[in-house]
Short mmCIF file of C-alpha atoms and ligand atoms in Angstrom, two decimals:
data_model
loop_
_atom_site.label_atom_id
_atom_site.label_comp_id
_atom_site.label_asym_id
_atom_site.label_seq_id
_atom_site.Cartn_x
_atom_site.Cartn_y
_atom_site.Cartn_z
CA MET A 144 88.64 82.40 120.62
CA VAL A 145 86.87 83.93 117.63
CA ASN A 146 87.66 82.77 114.10
CA VAL A 147 86.93 85.60 111.64
CA ILE A 148 86.47 84.20 108.13
CA GLY A 149 87.22 86.52 105.19
CA LEU A 150 89.74 89.29 105.83
CA GLY A 151 88.59 91.95 103.39
CA TYR A 152 87.32 95.48 103.96
CA ILE A 153 84.94 94.26 106.69
CA GLY A 154 86.52 91.15 108.16
CA LEU A 155 89.98 92.60 108.70
CA PRO A 156 89.01 95.71 110.72
CA THR A 157 86.48 93.65 112.70
CA ALA A 158 89.10 91.01 113.55
CA LEU A 159 91.63 93.70 114.51
CA MET A 160 89.09 95.56 116.60
CA LEU A 161 88.17 92.42 118.58
CA ALA A 162 91.85 91.54 119.08
CA SER A 163 92.79 95.00 120.24
CA HIS A 164 89.99 94.79 122.83
CA GLY A 165 91.27 91.62 124.44
CA VAL A 166 89.45 88.94 122.41
CA GLU A 167 91.66 86.13 121.12
CA VAL A 168 91.24 86.08 117.32
CA VAL A 169 92.33 83.95 114.40
CA GLY A 170 91.77 85.73 111.11
CA THR A 171 91.24 83.28 108.26
CA ASP A 172 91.29 84.04 104.56
CA TYR A 173 91.51 81.38 101.90
CA ASN A 174 93.62 83.67 99.77
CA PRO A 175 97.25 82.91 100.79
CA GLU A 176 98.43 86.27 99.44
CA VAL A 177 96.18 88.09 101.92
CA VAL A 178 97.39 85.93 104.80
CA ASP A 179 101.07 86.28 103.81
CA ARG A 180 100.80 90.04 103.61
CA LEU A 181 99.13 90.31 107.01
CA ARG A 182 101.65 87.92 108.54
CA SER A 183 104.46 90.06 107.15
CA GLY A 184 103.07 92.96 109.19
CA HIS A 185 101.33 94.89 106.41
CA THR A 186 97.68 95.80 105.98
CA THR A 187 95.99 94.91 102.69
CA PHE A 188 94.26 98.24 102.01
CA LYS A 189 94.43 101.86 103.12
CA GLU A 190 92.01 103.19 105.69
CA ASP A 191 92.23 105.94 108.29
CA GLY A 192 93.46 104.50 111.59
CA LEU A 193 93.88 100.95 110.24
CA GLU A 194 97.68 100.86 110.58
CA GLU A 195 97.46 101.87 114.23
CA LEU A 196 94.71 99.35 114.90
CA PHE A 197 96.75 96.65 113.16
CA ALA A 198 99.84 97.44 115.25
CA ASP A 199 97.74 97.35 118.40
CA ALA A 200 96.07 94.04 117.47
CA ILE A 201 99.21 92.15 116.49
CA ASN A 202 100.75 93.15 119.80
CA ASN A 203 97.75 91.54 121.43
CA ASN A 204 95.71 88.57 120.37
CA ILE A 205 95.62 87.95 116.64
CA VAL A 206 97.14 85.49 114.20
CA PHE A 207 96.34 84.96 110.52
CA ASP A 208 95.85 81.67 108.73
CA VAL A 209 94.43 80.13 105.57
CA SER A 210 92.77 77.34 107.53
CA TYR A 211 89.66 77.40 109.68
CA LYS A 212 90.09 76.90 113.42
CA GLU A 213 88.31 74.68 115.93
CA THR A 214 86.48 77.06 118.20
CA ASP A 215 83.07 78.08 119.55
CA THR A 216 82.52 81.42 117.74
CA TYR A 217 82.85 82.31 114.06
CA ILE A 218 82.27 85.54 112.20
CA ILE A 219 81.79 85.09 108.46
CA SER A 220 82.50 88.22 106.39
CA VAL A 221 82.94 86.95 102.84
CA PRO A 222 81.60 88.65 99.70
CA THR A 223 77.92 88.58 98.71
CA PRO A 224 77.65 89.79 95.13
CA TYR A 225 74.39 89.75 93.20
CA ASP A 226 73.55 87.71 90.17
CA ARG A 227 73.42 90.25 87.35
CA PHE A 228 70.66 88.40 85.55
CA SER A 229 68.26 87.45 88.38
CA LYS A 230 69.37 90.36 90.66
CA LYS A 231 69.19 87.94 93.60
CA VAL A 232 71.94 87.66 96.18
CA ASP A 233 74.65 85.17 95.27
CA ALA A 234 75.21 83.42 98.59
CA CYS A 235 77.76 80.89 97.31
CA TYR A 236 80.70 82.40 99.24
CA VAL A 237 78.75 82.44 102.50
CA VAL A 238 77.50 78.88 101.99
CA ASP A 239 81.01 77.68 101.16
CA ALA A 240 82.48 79.35 104.26
CA PHE A 241 79.65 77.97 106.41
CA LYS A 242 80.24 74.41 105.18
CA ARG A 243 83.92 74.71 106.04
CA VAL A 244 83.04 76.04 109.50
CA LEU A 245 80.75 73.07 110.13
CA LYS A 246 83.70 70.71 109.64
CA VAL A 247 85.67 72.17 112.54
CA ALA A 248 83.25 73.99 114.88
CA HIS A 249 82.95 72.99 118.54
CA GLN A 250 79.70 71.55 119.86
CA ASN A 251 77.02 74.32 120.13
CA ALA A 252 79.26 76.86 118.44
CA VAL A 253 77.80 80.22 117.35
CA VAL A 254 78.22 81.15 113.70
CA ILE A 255 77.68 84.86 113.06
CA ILE A 256 77.12 85.87 109.47
CA GLU A 257 78.28 89.46 109.02
CA SER A 258 78.08 89.50 105.24
CA THR A 259 75.15 91.46 103.83
CA ILE A 260 72.45 89.03 102.71
CA SER A 261 68.92 89.46 101.41
CA PRO A 262 66.01 88.77 103.75
CA GLY A 263 65.46 85.02 104.00
CA THR A 264 68.95 83.99 102.87
CA ILE A 265 69.73 82.25 106.15
CA ASP A 266 66.47 80.31 105.94
CA LYS A 267 66.87 79.51 102.25
CA ALA A 268 70.61 78.90 101.90
CA ILE A 269 72.16 78.27 105.32
CA ARG A 270 69.59 76.29 107.34
CA PRO A 271 69.23 73.61 104.66
CA VAL A 272 73.01 73.04 104.83
CA LEU A 273 72.75 72.71 108.60
CA GLU A 274 69.80 70.36 108.36
CA GLN A 275 71.55 68.13 105.88
CA SER A 276 74.66 67.94 108.07
CA GLU A 277 75.23 66.19 111.37
CA ARG A 278 75.63 69.57 113.06
CA LYS A 279 72.13 70.47 114.31
CA ASP A 280 73.78 71.80 117.48
CA ILE A 281 75.16 74.91 115.70
CA ASN A 282 73.61 78.30 116.57
CA LEU A 283 73.11 80.93 113.90
CA ALA A 284 73.22 84.71 114.16
CA HIS A 285 73.35 87.62 111.75
CA ALA A 286 75.28 90.81 112.55
CA PRO A 287 75.23 93.01 109.44
CA GLU A 288 77.89 95.67 109.17
CA ARG A 289 77.17 99.36 108.56
CA ILE A 290 80.62 100.94 108.42
CA ILE A 291 81.66 103.21 105.56
CA PRO A 292 85.06 103.03 103.88
CA GLY A 293 87.06 106.12 104.77
CA ASN A 294 85.71 106.17 108.33
CA MET A 295 85.63 102.48 109.19
CA VAL A 296 87.70 102.45 112.34
CA TYR A 297 85.73 105.28 113.94
CA GLU A 298 82.38 103.84 112.86
CA LEU A 299 83.17 100.34 114.11
CA VAL A 300 83.38 101.81 117.57
CA HIS A 301 80.60 104.38 117.36
CA ASN A 302 77.85 103.03 115.07
CA ASN A 303 74.72 101.41 116.44
CA ARG A 304 74.38 97.76 115.40
CA THR A 305 71.71 95.12 114.81
CA ILE A 306 72.03 91.49 115.86
CA GLY A 307 69.61 88.84 114.63
CA ALA A 308 69.43 85.49 116.40
CA ASP A 309 67.03 82.57 116.82
CA ASP A 310 66.91 82.90 120.57
CA ARG A 311 67.54 85.67 123.06
CA GLU A 312 70.43 83.97 124.84
CA ILE A 313 72.48 83.60 121.64
CA GLY A 314 71.56 87.17 120.65
CA GLU A 315 72.79 88.45 124.00
CA TYR A 316 76.03 86.44 123.70
CA VAL A 317 76.72 87.95 120.26
CA LYS A 318 75.83 91.39 121.60
CA SER A 319 78.35 91.00 124.42
CA LEU A 320 81.03 90.03 121.91
CA TYR A 321 80.48 93.20 119.86
CA GLU A 322 80.23 95.24 123.06
CA SER A 323 83.91 94.46 123.61
CA PHE A 324 84.62 97.34 121.20
CA CYS A 325 81.30 98.87 120.08
CA GLU A 326 80.09 101.89 122.05
CA GLY A 327 76.90 102.32 120.00
CA GLU A 328 73.50 100.88 120.87
CA ILE A 329 73.15 97.21 119.90
CA VAL A 330 69.63 96.00 119.12
CA VAL A 331 68.87 92.29 119.33
CA THR A 332 66.11 91.01 117.06
CA ASP A 333 65.28 87.97 114.93
CA ILE A 334 67.38 86.93 111.94
CA ARG A 335 64.97 87.88 109.14
CA THR A 336 64.48 91.36 110.60
CA ALA A 337 68.23 91.85 110.87
CA GLU A 338 68.70 90.69 107.28
CA MET A 339 66.01 93.10 106.07
CA THR A 340 67.22 96.14 108.03
CA LYS A 341 70.67 96.08 106.45
CA VAL A 342 69.31 95.85 102.91
CA VAL A 343 66.65 98.49 103.61
CA GLU A 344 69.27 100.95 104.93
CA ASN A 345 71.29 100.75 101.72
CA THR A 346 68.15 100.85 99.61
CA TYR A 347 67.05 104.04 101.34
CA ARG A 348 70.36 105.63 100.37
CA ALA A 349 70.15 104.37 96.77
CA VAL A 350 66.61 105.69 96.28
CA ASN A 351 67.54 109.10 97.69
CA ILE A 352 70.62 109.34 95.49
CA ALA A 353 68.48 108.40 92.49
CA PHE A 354 66.05 111.20 93.37
CA ALA A 355 68.92 113.72 93.38
CA ASN A 356 70.18 112.36 90.05
CA GLU A 357 66.74 112.57 88.49
CA LEU A 358 66.29 116.10 89.76
CA MET A 359 69.63 116.99 88.21
CA LYS A 360 68.49 115.69 84.82
CA ILE A 361 65.23 117.69 85.03
CA CYS A 362 67.13 120.86 85.97
CA HIS A 363 69.74 120.24 83.27
CA HIS A 364 66.97 119.90 80.69
CA ASP A 365 65.60 123.33 81.59
CA ASN A 366 68.90 125.02 82.32
CA LEU A 367 68.26 125.36 86.06
CA ASP A 368 70.99 125.20 88.72
CA VAL A 369 70.23 121.96 90.56
CA TYR A 370 72.75 122.67 93.34
CA GLU A 371 71.14 126.01 94.16
CA ILE A 372 67.69 124.42 94.04
CA ILE A 373 68.76 121.62 96.41
CA ARG A 374 70.42 124.15 98.72
CA ILE A 375 67.22 126.18 98.96
CA CYS A 376 64.96 123.13 99.30
CA ASN A 377 67.14 121.81 102.11
CA MET A 378 66.40 124.97 104.08
CA HIS A 379 62.92 123.49 104.54
CA PRO A 380 62.88 121.84 107.99
CA ARG A 381 61.73 118.46 106.68
CA VAL A 382 63.63 118.25 103.39
CA ASN A 383 67.11 116.79 103.02
CA ILE A 384 67.96 116.11 99.39
CA LEU A 385 71.30 114.43 98.63
CA GLN A 386 73.73 115.59 95.95
CA PRO A 387 73.65 114.26 92.37
CA GLY A 388 76.77 112.52 91.12
CA PRO A 389 78.35 110.44 88.34
CA GLY A 390 76.85 107.17 89.62
CA VAL A 391 77.07 104.83 92.58
CA GLY A 392 79.79 102.28 93.27
CA GLY A 393 81.16 100.22 96.12
CA HIS A 394 79.87 96.96 97.47
CA CYS A 395 76.78 98.18 99.28
CA ILE A 396 74.55 100.85 97.74
CA SER A 397 75.16 99.72 94.17
CA VAL A 398 74.51 96.07 95.03
CA ASP A 399 72.21 95.39 98.00
CA PRO A 400 69.02 97.11 96.72
CA TRP A 401 69.07 94.71 93.75
CA PHE A 402 68.45 91.88 96.24
CA LEU A 403 64.99 93.32 96.90
CA VAL A 404 64.32 93.77 93.18
CA GLY A 405 65.41 90.16 92.60
CA ASP A 406 63.26 88.77 95.42
CA TYR A 407 60.20 91.01 95.00
CA PRO A 408 60.17 92.00 91.31
CA SER A 409 56.49 92.89 91.19
CA LEU A 410 56.64 94.96 94.39
CA ALA A 411 60.00 96.75 94.35
CA LYS A 412 59.16 99.20 91.55
CA VAL A 413 60.58 102.43 92.96
CA ILE A 414 63.74 100.57 93.96
CA ASP A 415 64.12 99.04 90.49
CA GLU A 416 63.77 102.45 88.80
CA SER A 417 66.13 104.05 91.30
CA MET A 418 68.84 101.49 90.65
CA LYS A 419 68.42 101.93 86.90
CA THR A 420 68.62 105.71 87.32
CA ASN A 421 71.88 105.45 89.26
CA ASP A 422 73.32 102.87 86.89
CA ALA A 423 72.60 105.18 83.95
CA MET A 424 74.64 108.03 85.41
CA PRO A 425 78.08 107.09 83.99
CA ALA A 426 76.55 107.06 80.48
CA PHE A 427 74.96 110.45 81.22
CA VAL A 428 78.41 111.80 82.15
CA LEU A 429 79.76 110.48 78.87
CA HIS A 430 76.99 112.31 76.99
CA ARG A 431 77.87 115.50 78.85
CA VAL A 432 81.51 115.00 77.77
CA TYR A 433 80.48 114.67 74.11
CA ASP A 434 78.18 117.74 74.35
CA ILE A 435 80.89 119.88 75.97
CA MET A 436 83.45 118.75 73.39
CA LYS A 437 81.05 119.79 70.63
CA GLU A 438 80.39 123.14 72.30
CA ARG A 439 84.13 123.79 72.66
CA GLY A 440 85.00 122.58 69.15
CA MET A 441 87.11 119.80 70.58
CA LYS A 442 87.38 116.63 68.50
CA ASP A 443 90.19 114.56 69.99
CA LEU A 444 88.88 112.14 72.65
CA SER A 445 92.45 111.20 73.49
CA ARG A 446 92.78 114.64 75.12
CA VAL A 447 90.02 113.86 77.66
CA GLY A 448 90.99 112.49 81.08
CA LEU A 449 89.02 111.14 84.01
CA TYR A 450 90.17 112.16 87.48
CA GLY A 451 89.45 109.37 89.97
CA LEU A 452 88.99 105.62 89.69
CA THR A 453 87.70 104.77 93.13
CA TYR A 454 84.01 104.67 94.02
CA LYS A 455 84.29 107.46 96.58
CA GLU A 456 86.71 110.09 97.78
CA ASN A 457 89.87 109.32 99.74
CA VAL A 458 89.58 105.51 99.66
CA ASP A 459 91.45 103.00 97.46
CA ASP A 460 88.41 100.78 96.79
CA MET A 461 87.45 100.85 93.11
CA ARG A 462 84.82 98.11 93.11
CA GLU A 463 81.82 98.94 90.88
CA SER A 464 83.07 102.54 90.63
CA PRO A 465 81.30 104.98 88.27
CA THR A 466 84.62 105.50 86.44
CA LEU A 467 84.93 101.77 85.76
CA GLN A 468 81.28 101.71 84.63
CA LEU A 469 81.93 104.67 82.34
CA LEU A 470 85.04 103.07 80.83
CA GLU A 471 83.14 99.82 80.34
CA SER A 472 80.27 101.51 78.52
CA GLN A 473 82.75 103.41 76.38
CA GLU A 474 84.56 100.20 75.51
CA LYS A 475 81.25 98.59 74.49
CA HIS A 476 80.81 101.41 72.00
CA LEU A 477 84.37 100.88 70.80
CA GLY A 478 85.34 104.35 72.00
CA TYR A 479 88.95 105.42 72.53
CA PRO A 480 89.88 104.47 76.12
CA LEU A 481 89.97 107.73 78.04
CA LYS A 482 92.99 108.67 80.10
CA VAL A 483 92.64 108.10 83.82
CA TYR A 484 94.45 109.16 86.96
CA ASP A 485 93.80 108.41 90.62
CA PRO A 486 96.28 109.33 93.35
CA LEU A 487 95.19 106.35 95.46
CA ILE A 488 95.44 103.63 92.83
CA LEU A 489 99.12 102.88 92.60
CA GLU A 490 98.98 99.74 90.47
CA ASP A 491 98.00 99.62 86.79
CA LYS A 492 94.31 98.73 86.75
CA VAL A 493 93.00 100.14 83.47
CA GLU A 494 94.32 101.13 80.06
CA ASN A 495 95.78 104.62 79.74
CA GLN A 496 96.22 105.01 83.48
CA PHE A 497 98.63 107.66 84.75
CA HIS A 498 100.42 107.57 88.08
CA ASP A 499 101.59 111.13 88.13
CA PHE A 500 99.22 114.10 88.29
CA ASP A 501 101.47 116.47 86.29
CA SER A 502 101.92 114.07 83.36
CA PHE A 503 98.19 113.31 83.41
CA LEU A 504 97.39 117.03 83.20
CA ASN A 505 99.96 117.57 80.43
CA SER A 506 98.34 114.85 78.34
CA VAL A 507 94.77 116.22 78.42
CA ASP A 508 92.80 119.40 77.65
CA PHE A 509 89.55 118.27 79.25
CA VAL A 510 89.39 116.87 82.80
CA VAL A 511 86.29 115.13 84.17
CA ILE A 512 86.24 115.09 87.97
CA MET A 513 84.72 111.71 88.86
CA VAL A 514 85.94 111.51 92.46
CA ALA A 515 86.41 114.35 94.98
CA HIS A 516 89.71 113.20 96.50
CA ASP A 517 91.27 115.81 98.81
CA GLU A 518 94.13 116.11 96.30
CA ILE A 519 91.97 117.70 93.62
CA ARG A 520 90.45 120.20 96.03
CA GLU A 521 93.97 121.22 97.06
CA LYS A 522 95.33 121.37 93.49
CA GLU A 523 92.28 122.79 91.72
CA GLN A 524 94.21 125.88 90.53
CA MET A 525 96.23 123.57 88.28
CA LEU A 526 93.03 123.02 86.29
CA SER A 527 92.48 126.69 85.50
CA ASN A 528 93.57 126.40 81.83
CA LYS A 529 91.64 123.17 81.22
CA ILE A 530 88.08 122.42 80.22
CA VAL A 531 86.61 120.88 83.39
CA LEU A 532 83.43 118.90 84.05
CA ASP A 533 83.00 118.66 87.82
CA THR A 534 80.51 115.83 88.38
CA ARG A 535 80.88 116.16 92.16
CA ASN A 536 80.45 119.93 92.40
CA VAL A 537 83.50 120.34 94.62
CA LEU A 538 85.71 122.83 92.76
CA THR A 539 85.62 126.55 93.49
CA ILE A 540 87.47 127.75 90.34
CA ASN A 541 85.50 129.60 87.65
CA ASN A 542 84.22 128.34 84.30
CA VAL A 543 83.66 124.76 85.33
CA TYR A 544 80.90 122.63 83.79
CA HIS A 545 78.55 120.68 86.03
CA LEU A 546 76.22 117.76 85.44
N1 LIG B 779 83.07 96.95 101.90
C1 LIG B 779 82.11 97.61 102.54
O1 LIG B 779 82.11 98.83 102.60
C2 LIG B 779 80.99 96.86 103.25
C3 LIG B 779 80.21 97.55 104.19
C4 LIG B 779 79.21 96.84 104.88
C5 LIG B 779 78.99 95.50 104.57
N2 LIG B 779 79.75 94.88 103.62
C6 LIG B 779 79.50 93.46 103.36
O2 LIG B 779 80.52 92.70 104.01
C7 LIG B 779 80.78 91.51 103.28
C8 LIG B 779 82.26 91.42 102.97
O3 LIG B 779 82.59 92.50 102.12
P1 LIG B 779 84.07 93.01 101.93
O4 LIG B 779 83.98 94.34 101.27
O5 LIG B 779 84.84 92.88 103.20
O6 LIG B 779 84.62 91.90 100.88
P2 LIG B 779 86.12 91.71 100.38
O7 LIG B 779 86.02 91.21 99.00
O8 LIG B 779 86.91 92.94 100.68
O9 LIG B 779 86.72 90.57 101.32
C9 LIG B 779 86.24 89.28 101.38
C10 LIG B 779 87.41 88.36 101.74
O10 LIG B 779 86.85 87.05 101.94
C11 LIG B 779 87.77 86.08 101.44
N3 LIG B 779 87.00 84.86 101.24
C12 LIG B 779 86.00 84.62 100.35
N4 LIG B 779 85.49 83.40 100.56
C13 LIG B 779 86.17 82.84 101.58
C14 LIG B 779 86.10 81.60 102.25
N5 LIG B 779 85.21 80.66 101.93
N6 LIG B 779 86.95 81.38 103.27
C15 LIG B 779 87.86 82.31 103.64
N7 LIG B 779 87.98 83.50 103.04
C16 LIG B 779 87.15 83.76 102.03
C17 LIG B 779 88.34 86.71 100.19
O11 LIG B 779 89.59 86.15 99.84
C18 LIG B 779 88.45 88.19 100.62
O12 LIG B 779 89.73 88.48 101.14
C19 LIG B 779 79.89 91.58 102.02
O13 LIG B 779 78.71 90.89 102.27
C20 LIG B 779 79.60 93.06 101.90
O14 LIG B 779 78.38 93.30 101.24
C21 LIG B 779 80.77 95.52 102.97
#
């Protein structure tokens, strides 16, 4: 039996995937609301294919609980935020979960940490806990997750994976567990290498996004069309520039690269600048809004609305989203809270939030597209009499402003 600890965006689909492939699973989350909801037969977030996977798993081998179970295999998938001051990983959730596991784990159990952690975290934060306990028999492994919200169920099956372990035998055991559902290639390596690869992958993405954002600012300064320039450059066989945007959110690309800055401040210079570049994008969008308002003789900020609250299109995850960052920076400057609408955020999360597209549109003259949900692509004609700033470059209607 596998006890999956932490049933969020990563833990839940992983637990369901194992269960629907014949592995007996107990999913544990210390939040009783999460457990109650899952026990009542409902998923806790929206994701393509998750409902079907859930139905399949509960017909098979899964139960949900707030308590940890006595068993020989654990997967820990709890949050790993970063400390905003030091930029280092905050491993307190992982350490807490690990300590609780140690109280119940079978002799020689394998504890797999799936949470993203900075290189050396297992040595610095987890091994000392093990050494100070009576549980020197426990085996450690790291199996970082690569899936992307919006395509999680597909990617769980098809992505390649990395497993880090102290010895080959444990690595191969963990590999065989993931092979129950994963059709991608699974590489077994040591723990520090596995820790580093995950953080490096997200850092690579962050740096490349920052390059596109910087390019956009240069082009904007000289009135050049950045999208056309990127399109032409990408016709070069060895160039693949990403698209600029209003900033970076979510729990990976906007967080993990900071771990390297925190741990290697004198070495991670490009990474540091890249993260600052991306973090400055919501404020840049706000400046564009003010400039466009001036150009159009518009004075009333209460007639400006942001379309999209989530950190990417077609998901309901709003953690660290550029829209939230923008609203926060506006609040700091005591600005009027802009109107906001997102078709996927059904509960009230911010001030001035609308839940109906028509009333949102009726209440604004200027719409800023922050997220390219399918809805806005389908309904773009409804924006034809509005001032529009399309920060994602997804609309095809005329007279739209870009970054
Ligand atoms: N969300 C993503 O897209 C993504 C992708 C790849 C990797 N990751 C990494 O996966 C890890 C988990 O992220 P997430 O997005 O699933 O987080 P999440 O916040 O969605 O879920 C974490 C869950 O863990 C529970 N929890 C916290 N501490 C616990 C404890 N001690 N015992 C039991 N339950 C506990 C919380 O109640 C919560 O339900 C993080 O390290 C993250 O960086 C996330």
